[in-house]
Amino acid sequence: MINRRNVLTLIGGLPAVALPVRAMAASPGVAPLDAAGGGPRKRIALDAGWKFHLGDAHELDRDFGFGAQQRTYAKQGFGASYVASPDFTDIQWGKTNFDDSGWQDVILPHDWAVSLPFTPNERFKATGPKSEDPRNGHGFKPLGREYPATSVGWYRYKFDLSQADMGKRLTLEFDGIFRDALIMVNGYILARNESGYAPFSVDFTDVANLDGHNLITIRVDATLGEGWFYEGAGIYRRVHLVKRAPIHVPQWGVLIRGRADGRVDIVTQVRQADDKTADAVVVSTLLDPDGKVVASERSPTTAPSPWGETTVPQTLNVASPRLWDVHRPELYTLRTAIEVDGAVVDQTENRFGLRDIRFDADRGFFLNGRSVKLRGANIHQDHAGVGCAVTKELNRFRLERMIEMGCNAIRCSHNPQSAEFMDLCDEMGLLVIAENRQMISSEAGLDQLERLVLRDRNRPSVILWSIGNEEPQEGSVRSARVARTMIRTVRRLDPTRLIGAAFDNSFTKPQALASALDFVGVNYNPNELVKVHETFPRTIVIASETGSSVGTRGVYVGDDKRRHLPAYDNEKVPWGQFAHEWLPDVENKPYVAGGFVWTGLDYHGEPSPFYTFPSVGSQFGVYDSCGFPKDTAYYIRAWWRQDEPLVHLLPHWNWAGREGQPIDVWCYSNLEEVELWLNGKSLGRKAVEKFGYATWQVPFAPGKLEARGYRQGRAIASSTRETAGAPAALRLSAVRGRLKADGQDTAIVRVSAVDATGRPVPTAELPVRFALDGPLWLAGTGNGDPSSLEIETQPTRRLFSGLCQVILRTRPGQTGQARLVAQADGVRSAQLDFTLG
Ligand code: GAL
């Protein structure tokens, strides 16, 4: 192994130049809301301008008086807390004496858990090097009842309304808050939303102040969790303010079903939020993927009763339909306008696709009449550096990685994802199993489920609804009752998609959960696939979790102390399978509609298989938590994208000190034969079986190791590994140098080290410092090391196996140039410029 200390000593140290990292600029004043939006309805993203402060679950004074004198719900204005409205006689924030200038400025999405230090917890002490105790699933962040001072967060957001908003219905739409959010507007407690995943909205029309200042205050209590994986904390998805006319289409009020033959069935809800009412005309206009109008219909409707609702069905037909398909996702737009007396009073747009989906219990999934094997990945919603506060662009980056390895499907394990994530699946042509968080048929449980279905039922990407995963109740008769109630709820809102759940036992138990479902997801347990198929011949079978092999990116010799595992795909949890086991198994079984690897990317928490500190992240991913591929990504790609010749060699070839010792060399390839060369000498050719790979043992000698892949005797692809020298310089690269100054656009920067001749150094572990100039801000950093304890939002990060990542975000309206500088002692620094427009 290369001796890191020696390398650093040899290089010597150049003096480091300290560059400041800009703190997020304060956003003084009040958001200019009327500048955004247009037309009769305004939907304004409340991204920037939020103030954040930690509260306290136990200490009243540190929790801004929340709950003082047992009067949380006492009266509007003085009940919840003095930050919500310290002076109930005058709820204009400008006249209160509460000063939030010391609070942190945040731009949504925001996850406060990610900036908390990883904290060992006595309860989760090691009981061995690979403890099987999975209790610390959340990844050793100080959240929960033991950590009252870091488990509650407060947010404040000030904005203006004016008399121009008189008569409008005013609503706040929250796509997701983790968790237990108490929503106050101008001191009134308007809603409490417990679910950390379900979207919800709050109408605040009655308490709005149309003469100026308004204040949203939100207390978020992440003390309790909902999963066994990292779940974040805070307003980690976007928030919108919507202003609508009294007569309007409510949120998710347009149902659209587009078929491959061009028929589009629409049902529009028209709501009258007023004492008086009027006849309205629903005008539906279809725009093709190029924005050209291709069909439209006007449907007069008799006035809904005051404060009532009416629904308007319509059917439109598209001649020469352009189909939504995997990786060829043609998206149409439905523009819905409500006209009263010839004037448009409300308008909304929804995207949809024209496509047919069908499942066959013997032959799997069909899209637009064509058989398509679901080649899927499970993903959780967090990313290195930013936790659950993943912007749309960062999610695009993550999903691009999945497509790169040949994925056409995603299972949203084990909760609804953000609306933007789902938008991307529509836009990128990914097939989605949308999963609910809690399998419970209580009123609250059904309400969460309804919100998921209502938000996502128009999406062409969604092909299945999953109501549960490995539920402890799955073997019971009563779980079938719970399921039937949930299924009735889903079918009422969406009779077009099948409904099921994923299992880890009781796959075929009569009268239990599996017997109530359209599809049964088999997690691991490959022998159960055929049993389910035979026991329930009409049920669709899906390998909902495959894999759960474990490995650390770029590491080829395990190290229990550092909690690292070799990345050869030769370690797994007891219930897991290697890629060369599950992938052919799923491909070869026609009745298995598809398989979903656990997981596409590493995630915070569930630090299997070590479980104990300092193991803080999972190692199941085909990609690491930054989206850097582990070698298994190439095995999967070879067989999921068989048409593209691939040769991939592992491990790296930096084994100083192991000269002459045998090194395991593997080659993933979808070509007929591969030949290995070391320093120009052939070490022999080997045939590669379908779904196989080639291996050698090669005595280490520094230099160049190369694999060439042959088809019909011709070398058509190759892969090389070269022994690199000591790190001499840093390198930075990003997908785009031009970013939108909208507060959401995100630069995902790859940081690597090269030696004096420019060769990447795969073992480099230099600590890197980052400095920023210009209007970008550093959202977080990561390196894929599942036991790195570096604080993720600091402008420093050690390279791990030669790489780390920096995530930069924009600020709304702040244009110009920005520069990222990366420095490490003893090596040349690197810089990267961005244009923000
Ligand atoms: C499954 C579970 C996943 C994850 C995985 C690890 O049992 O559904 O959430 O825990 O195992 O192998």
mmCIF file of C-alpha atoms in Angstrom, residues 638-803:
data_model
loop_
_atom_site.group_PDB
_atom_site.id
_atom_site.type_symbol
_atom_site.label_atom_id
_atom_site.label_comp_id
_atom_site.label_asym_id
_atom_site.label_seq_id
_atom_site.Cartn_x
_atom_site.Cartn_y
_atom_site.Cartn_z
ATOM 1 C CA ALA A 638 -21.956 -4.190 -19.505
ATOM 2 C CA TRP A 639 -25.094 -6.358 -19.313
ATOM 3 C CA TRP A 640 -27.827 -3.724 -19.161
ATOM 4 C CA ARG A 641 -26.351 -1.881 -22.140
ATOM 5 C CA GLN A 642 -25.121 -4.896 -24.027
ATOM 6 C CA ASP A 643 -25.137 -3.146 -27.386
ATOM 7 C CA GLU A 644 -22.302 -0.885 -26.335
ATOM 8 C CA PRO A 645 -18.883 -2.544 -26.138
ATOM 9 C CA LEU A 646 -17.418 -2.189 -22.661
ATOM 10 C CA VAL A 647 -14.174 -3.203 -21.001
ATOM 11 C CA HIS A 648 -13.459 -2.211 -17.416
ATOM 12 C CA LEU A 649 -10.422 -3.210 -15.425
ATOM 13 C CA LEU A 650 -10.011 -3.267 -11.668
ATOM 14 C CA PRO A 651 -8.306 -2.577 -9.307
ATOM 15 C CA HIS A 652 -6.102 0.508 -9.667
ATOM 16 C CA TRP A 653 -2.429 -0.187 -10.221
ATOM 17 C CA ASN A 654 -0.801 1.691 -7.335
ATOM 18 C CA TRP A 655 0.517 -1.020 -5.070
ATOM 19 C CA ALA A 656 3.896 0.318 -3.944
ATOM 20 C CA GLY A 657 5.388 -2.069 -1.384
ATOM 21 C CA ARG A 658 3.610 -5.076 -2.876
ATOM 22 C CA GLU A 659 5.991 -5.603 -5.813
ATOM 23 C CA GLY A 660 5.946 -9.218 -6.923
ATOM 24 C CA GLN A 661 2.913 -10.080 -4.800
ATOM 25 C CA PRO A 662 -0.193 -11.376 -6.561
ATOM 26 C CA ILE A 663 -3.004 -8.874 -7.050
ATOM 27 C CA ASP A 664 -6.527 -9.955 -7.977
ATOM 28 C CA VAL A 665 -7.315 -8.398 -11.332
ATOM 29 C CA TRP A 666 -10.883 -8.457 -12.651
ATOM 30 C CA CYS A 667 -12.198 -7.378 -15.989
ATOM 31 C CA TYR A 668 -15.850 -6.602 -16.710
ATOM 32 C CA SER A 669 -16.698 -6.841 -20.385
ATOM 33 C CA ASN A 670 -19.560 -7.681 -22.679
ATOM 34 C CA LEU A 671 -17.181 -8.689 -25.485
ATOM 35 C CA GLU A 672 -16.322 -12.270 -26.390
ATOM 36 C CA GLU A 673 -12.746 -12.297 -25.120
ATOM 37 C CA VAL A 674 -10.440 -10.067 -23.125
ATOM 38 C CA GLU A 675 -6.666 -10.055 -23.113
ATOM 39 C CA LEU A 676 -4.587 -8.646 -20.280
ATOM 40 C CA TRP A 677 -1.301 -6.849 -20.858
ATOM 41 C CA LEU A 678 1.226 -5.696 -18.282
ATOM 42 C CA ASN A 679 3.879 -3.288 -19.486
ATOM 43 C CA GLY A 680 3.475 -4.458 -23.079
ATOM 44 C CA LYS A 681 3.513 -8.183 -22.287
ATOM 45 C CA SER A 682 0.398 -10.301 -22.826
ATOM 46 C CA LEU A 683 -0.755 -12.261 -19.819
ATOM 47 C CA GLY A 684 -3.217 -14.244 -21.919
ATOM 48 C CA ARG A 685 -6.678 -14.058 -23.383
ATOM 49 C CA LYS A 686 -9.826 -15.272 -21.647
ATOM 50 C CA ALA A 687 -13.322 -15.863 -22.929
ATOM 51 C CA VAL A 688 -16.097 -13.934 -21.138
ATOM 52 C CA GLU A 689 -19.323 -15.862 -20.699
ATOM 53 C CA LYS A 690 -22.620 -14.028 -20.950
ATOM 54 C CA PHE A 691 -23.131 -12.269 -17.578
ATOM 55 C CA GLY A 692 -19.634 -13.315 -16.582
ATOM 56 C CA TYR A 693 -16.299 -11.565 -16.137
ATOM 57 C CA ALA A 694 -12.644 -12.485 -16.332
ATOM 58 C CA THR A 695 -10.145 -12.702 -13.460
ATOM 59 C CA TRP A 696 -6.386 -13.045 -13.143
ATOM 60 C CA GLN A 697 -3.824 -12.991 -10.402
ATOM 61 C CA VAL A 698 -1.026 -10.686 -11.459
ATOM 62 C CA PRO A 699 2.245 -10.181 -9.544
ATOM 63 C CA PHE A 700 2.482 -6.444 -9.070
ATOM 64 C CA ALA A 701 5.019 -4.503 -11.091
ATOM 65 C CA PRO A 702 4.530 -0.781 -11.505
ATOM 66 C CA GLY A 703 3.594 0.443 -14.951
ATOM 67 C CA LYS A 704 0.651 -0.013 -17.259
ATOM 68 C CA LEU A 705 -1.984 -2.712 -16.975
ATOM 69 C CA GLU A 706 -4.297 -2.934 -19.953
ATOM 70 C CA ALA A 707 -7.261 -5.092 -20.919
ATOM 71 C CA ARG A 708 -8.327 -5.318 -24.560
ATOM 72 C CA GLY A 709 -11.727 -6.657 -25.483
ATOM 73 C CA TYR A 710 -12.295 -8.639 -28.674
ATOM 74 C CA ARG A 711 -15.326 -9.333 -30.788
ATOM 75 C CA GLN A 712 -14.869 -11.849 -33.608
ATOM 76 C CA GLY A 713 -11.139 -11.645 -33.099
ATOM 77 C CA ARG A 714 -10.956 -7.854 -33.393
ATOM 78 C CA ALA A 715 -9.941 -5.639 -30.482
ATOM 79 C CA ILE A 716 -12.675 -3.023 -30.190
ATOM 80 C CA ALA A 717 -12.425 -1.604 -26.664
ATOM 81 C CA SER A 718 -9.872 -1.361 -23.882
ATOM 82 C CA SER A 719 -9.313 -0.227 -20.328
ATOM 83 C CA THR A 720 -6.017 0.731 -18.680
ATOM 84 C CA ARG A 721 -4.710 1.317 -15.178
ATOM 85 C CA GLU A 722 -1.396 3.065 -14.741
ATOM 86 C CA THR A 723 0.756 3.359 -11.657
ATOM 87 C CA ALA A 724 0.677 7.018 -10.712
ATOM 88 C CA GLY A 725 3.331 8.974 -8.864
ATOM 89 C CA ALA A 726 2.751 11.225 -5.908
ATOM 90 C CA PRO A 727 -0.025 13.830 -6.217
ATOM 91 C CA ALA A 728 1.324 17.009 -7.817
ATOM 92 C CA ALA A 729 -1.785 18.993 -8.674
ATOM 93 C CA LEU A 730 -5.505 19.188 -8.059
ATOM 94 C CA ARG A 731 -8.038 19.079 -10.886
ATOM 95 C CA LEU A 732 -11.575 20.479 -10.915
ATOM 96 C CA SER A 733 -14.337 19.786 -13.399
ATOM 97 C CA ALA A 734 -18.073 20.390 -13.600
ATOM 98 C CA VAL A 735 -20.735 19.416 -16.102
ATOM 99 C CA ARG A 736 -21.617 23.041 -16.859
ATOM 100 C CA GLY A 737 -19.784 26.323 -16.474
ATOM 101 C CA ARG A 738 -22.913 28.401 -17.015
ATOM 102 C CA LEU A 739 -25.547 28.401 -14.299
ATOM 103 C CA LYS A 740 -28.937 30.029 -13.894
ATOM 104 C CA ALA A 741 -28.967 32.591 -11.094
ATOM 105 C CA ASP A 742 -32.230 31.239 -9.726
ATOM 106 C CA GLY A 743 -31.246 29.912 -6.305
ATOM 107 C CA GLN A 744 -31.803 26.355 -7.460
ATOM 108 C CA ASP A 745 -29.239 25.750 -10.177
ATOM 109 C CA THR A 746 -26.375 23.697 -8.848
ATOM 110 C CA ALA A 747 -22.802 23.002 -9.852
ATOM 111 C CA ILE A 748 -21.573 19.540 -9.041
ATOM 112 C CA VAL A 749 -17.795 19.750 -9.049
ATOM 113 C CA ARG A 750 -15.472 16.770 -9.248
ATOM 114 C CA VAL A 751 -12.159 17.211 -7.477
ATOM 115 C CA SER A 752 -9.243 14.888 -8.200
ATOM 116 C CA ALA A 753 -5.473 14.748 -7.872
ATOM 117 C CA VAL A 754 -2.993 14.022 -10.635
ATOM 118 C CA ASP A 755 0.722 13.248 -10.546
ATOM 119 C CA ALA A 756 3.456 15.258 -12.247
ATOM 120 C CA THR A 757 2.607 13.709 -15.627
ATOM 121 C CA GLY A 758 -1.157 14.238 -15.315
ATOM 122 C CA ARG A 759 -2.100 10.674 -14.360
ATOM 123 C CA PRO A 760 -4.966 10.429 -11.848
ATOM 124 C CA VAL A 761 -3.782 9.311 -8.404
ATOM 125 C CA PRO A 762 -6.358 6.733 -7.297
ATOM 126 C CA THR A 763 -5.063 6.510 -3.740
ATOM 127 C CA ALA A 764 -4.774 10.247 -3.008
ATOM 128 C CA GLU A 765 -6.243 11.293 0.327
ATOM 129 C CA LEU A 766 -5.144 14.925 0.477
ATOM 130 C CA PRO A 767 -7.175 17.300 2.627
ATOM 131 C CA VAL A 768 -8.477 19.985 0.252
ATOM 132 C CA ARG A 769 -9.619 23.503 1.152
ATOM 133 C CA PHE A 770 -12.122 25.372 -0.974
ATOM 134 C CA ALA A 771 -12.600 29.073 -1.449
ATOM 135 C CA LEU A 772 -15.309 30.820 -3.412
ATOM 136 C CA ASP A 773 -15.470 34.199 -4.980
ATOM 137 C CA GLY A 774 -18.676 35.511 -6.510
ATOM 138 C CA PRO A 775 -22.335 34.866 -5.861
ATOM 139 C CA LEU A 776 -22.228 31.068 -5.510
ATOM 140 C CA TRP A 777 -22.448 29.427 -2.098
ATOM 141 C CA LEU A 778 -21.044 26.150 -0.942
ATOM 142 C CA ALA A 779 -23.912 23.801 -0.110
ATOM 143 C CA GLY A 780 -21.740 20.850 0.875
ATOM 144 C CA THR A 781 -18.909 18.515 0.087
ATOM 145 C CA GLY A 782 -18.522 14.754 0.036
ATOM 146 C CA ASN A 783 -16.006 12.083 -0.858
ATOM 147 C CA GLY A 784 -17.889 8.800 -0.779
ATOM 148 C CA ASP A 785 -16.018 7.555 2.288
ATOM 149 C CA PRO A 786 -18.749 5.848 4.331
ATOM 150 C CA SER A 787 -16.865 6.546 7.544
ATOM 151 C CA SER A 788 -15.763 10.116 6.911
ATOM 152 C CA LEU A 789 -16.677 12.253 9.923
ATOM 153 C CA GLU A 790 -15.917 15.578 8.244
ATOM 154 C CA ILE A 791 -18.704 18.107 8.684
ATOM 155 C CA GLU A 792 -20.407 18.134 5.365
ATOM 156 C CA THR A 793 -21.111 21.822 4.983
ATOM 157 C CA GLN A 794 -17.553 22.997 5.747
ATOM 158 C CA PRO A 795 -15.333 24.229 2.891
ATOM 159 C CA THR A 796 -12.824 21.431 3.401
ATOM 160 C CA ARG A 797 -12.811 17.815 2.343
ATOM 161 C CA ARG A 798 -10.226 15.089 2.147
ATOM 162 C CA LEU A 799 -9.879 13.290 -1.160
ATOM 163 C CA PHE A 800 -10.929 9.699 -0.786
ATOM 164 C CA SER A 801 -9.616 7.132 -3.279
ATOM 165 C CA GLY A 802 -8.509 10.090 -5.333
ATOM 166 C CA LEU A 803 -11.782 12.004 -5.480
#
